[in-house]
Amino acid sequence: MNLRELAQHLGLSKTTVSRALNGFSEVNEETRLRVQEAARRFNYTPNISAKRLATGESGAFGVVLPGASSEMADPVFAEFLAGLADGAGRCGRDLYVNATFDGEEAGYRRLARAKAVDVMILANLKVEDLRIRLLSHLGLQAVTCGRTAGSLVYPHLDIDHEDGVRRAVDLLTGLGHRAIALVSGPADLSASEQRMVGWHTALDRRGLTAEAGLFMAGPATEDHGYRATRALLALPTVPTAFLCASMFLASGCCRAIGDCGLRIGRDVSVIAHDDGLATIRPEAFEPALTTTK
Amino acid sequence: MNLRELAQHLGLSKTTVSRALNGFSEVNEETRLRVQEAARRFNYTPNISAKRLATGESGAFGVVLPGASSEMADPVFAEFLAGLADGAGRCGRDLYVNATFDGEEAGYRRLARAKAVDVMILANLKVEDLRIRLLSHLGLQAVTCGRTAGSLVYPHLDIDHEDGVRRAVDLLTGLGHRAIALVSGPADLSASEQRMVGWHTALDRRGLTAEAGLFMAGPATEDHGYRATRALLALPTVPTAFLCASMFLASGCCRAIGDCGLRIGRDVSVIAHDDGLATIRPEAFEPALTTTK
DNA sequence: CCGATCTTCCAAACCGGTTCGATATGTTTT
DNA sequence: AAAACATATCGAACCGGTTTGGAAGATCGG
């Protein structure tokens, strides 16, 4: 059932039916009800492609999957994606997922030229993120999760990583900790930098110094969490507390602590970021983990 | 730059240009080259929406995200999705991800009516999977990963779970194991059933019985792996080997074994399925885990 | 009772591609 | 030389919606 057929059934023009269904005011209320009723009865749904062609909008959000396979399979990204798909669905949009088999930039160019999406969604923003400039150059709208350093203005949405870390450090210093390590994600991520700033300022305020040696950046994996923590525990002045940027880092961190014969809550403290993930929950740790959200 | 403008530039009709670019034979080879060259120079890419409307194909594959949040955030599913997006991109299709905020069936109906996708991709097939019938009734093509029980014929792609388990059991019985537990995923999954069949037949062939008490089904999570293994280790006849249907189950299984003071490789054996995931790798286990792939 | 205004609806153009049927030109066959 | 056929191209219709620019009929003020 398409628009013309529906209109014929009702003895109306395509115009009127289209307007009735799209909520235009110049349609008689009685007619509108009649149209809506018929649309429901005949199970009419506008053809997406036609609608898009006519309006010039694609009605879709775009996400480009991070190219590196390490990030590609990131469970956090998976939850992010699920949330996006859900949100897109709720407001009647599609979510286009593009894998960058031939380079991220090529992916964006393709989407832009083909007018495949209305808005791109960027995650995992870097401190200096070239994608923002590229997209604006391609005339593609974008919304980012996270923000770059600098004064460039664009629509974004972010976690206050800085304050999160600051409050975590405050908690730990309040408990008497002096050597607090920061087990961080990739150094080029804007989130990582924000966390580092928070770490510095919170320690400064207490008159403590943020030792460069207590900062370990790397991939947000269990493995790196383990290695980083082992390295930290081998330092001359062993840290007594660990701030982990992700649950996976924390998982590795806890394993390393256990392997070194230490006990969390007695010998050392651990605080991780990202409570609320379905995949890996703080309650599953032994003991249950303190987290920021 | 659209088709008409490109045609005008070349002094050709839209028809010829379209045909030249789409590889029709009735176009002079010289003309075709001229057209292709111009298309490249002007950065012409056909408008996706228009192409779809004209051809009636959407050019997209559809995936409906599992509704339950436990599956939604499944890292294995995330890798699966990434692979799909990659494959779709390589053959010039889009991947359309739909979250089923209002029920899985409603999602499929919407996609079908709006002609939003050409082919649906179904994962995590159940032993009795109603989706197959639903889609065929909606006139939506589908390809599945996994297959239902019964004789219904449809395009699918599957892992030989049955043989995988059989070979794992053979390996274990060869090592002298007699009580081999099967720590399985959700019982209604077709993969789980296939694994159970493999477990039964392999044990039968050795003259061993598959004790019903040694089969534990449940969500494919670390948590369930832990609980199931604890329960198994509390049985009167403690199993000496564990077959885990997923790496996450195996992770919990190993933790439970450790907590009971046993050591893998000395006291008990563990074999898991799903080598090759980026998220959770067998080498990361201590000791490195034996796996099927 | 007439012109102005409002309400409600419609025909036709448009979005940017694909494809059917026709046409012009060149090449063979008879 | 006429008929038959191939080749290369084009005009126009089509896909299924949205949107523009009227137009008919109802309502109203004077």
XYZ file of C-alpha atoms (C1' of nucleotides) in Angstrom, chain D:
30
model
C 19.998 -0.426 -53.827
C 16.722 -1.893 -50.579
C 15.954 -4.552 -46.525
C 17.633 -6.269 -42.191
C 20.264 -5.782 -38.352
C 23.623 -3.788 -34.698
C 25.269 -0.106 -32.211
C 25.070 4.045 -29.519
C 22.278 7.418 -27.800
C 18.177 9.936 -26.206
C 13.373 11.412 -24.441
C 10.081 10.309 -21.328
C 8.035 7.571 -17.842
C 8.664 5.813 -13.396
C 9.859 4.925 -8.250
C 6.770 7.168 -3.895
C 6.937 10.515 -1.402
C 6.814 16.299 -0.371
C 5.781 20.935 -1.618
C 4.288 24.898 -4.409
C 0.737 27.591 -6.291
C -3.717 27.739 -7.231
C -8.995 27.039 -6.868
C -13.587 25.949 -5.093
C -16.692 26.632 -1.472
C -17.902 28.489 3.010
C -17.988 32.482 6.055
C -18.051 37.209 7.025
C -18.251 42.377 6.946
C -20.354 46.202 4.977
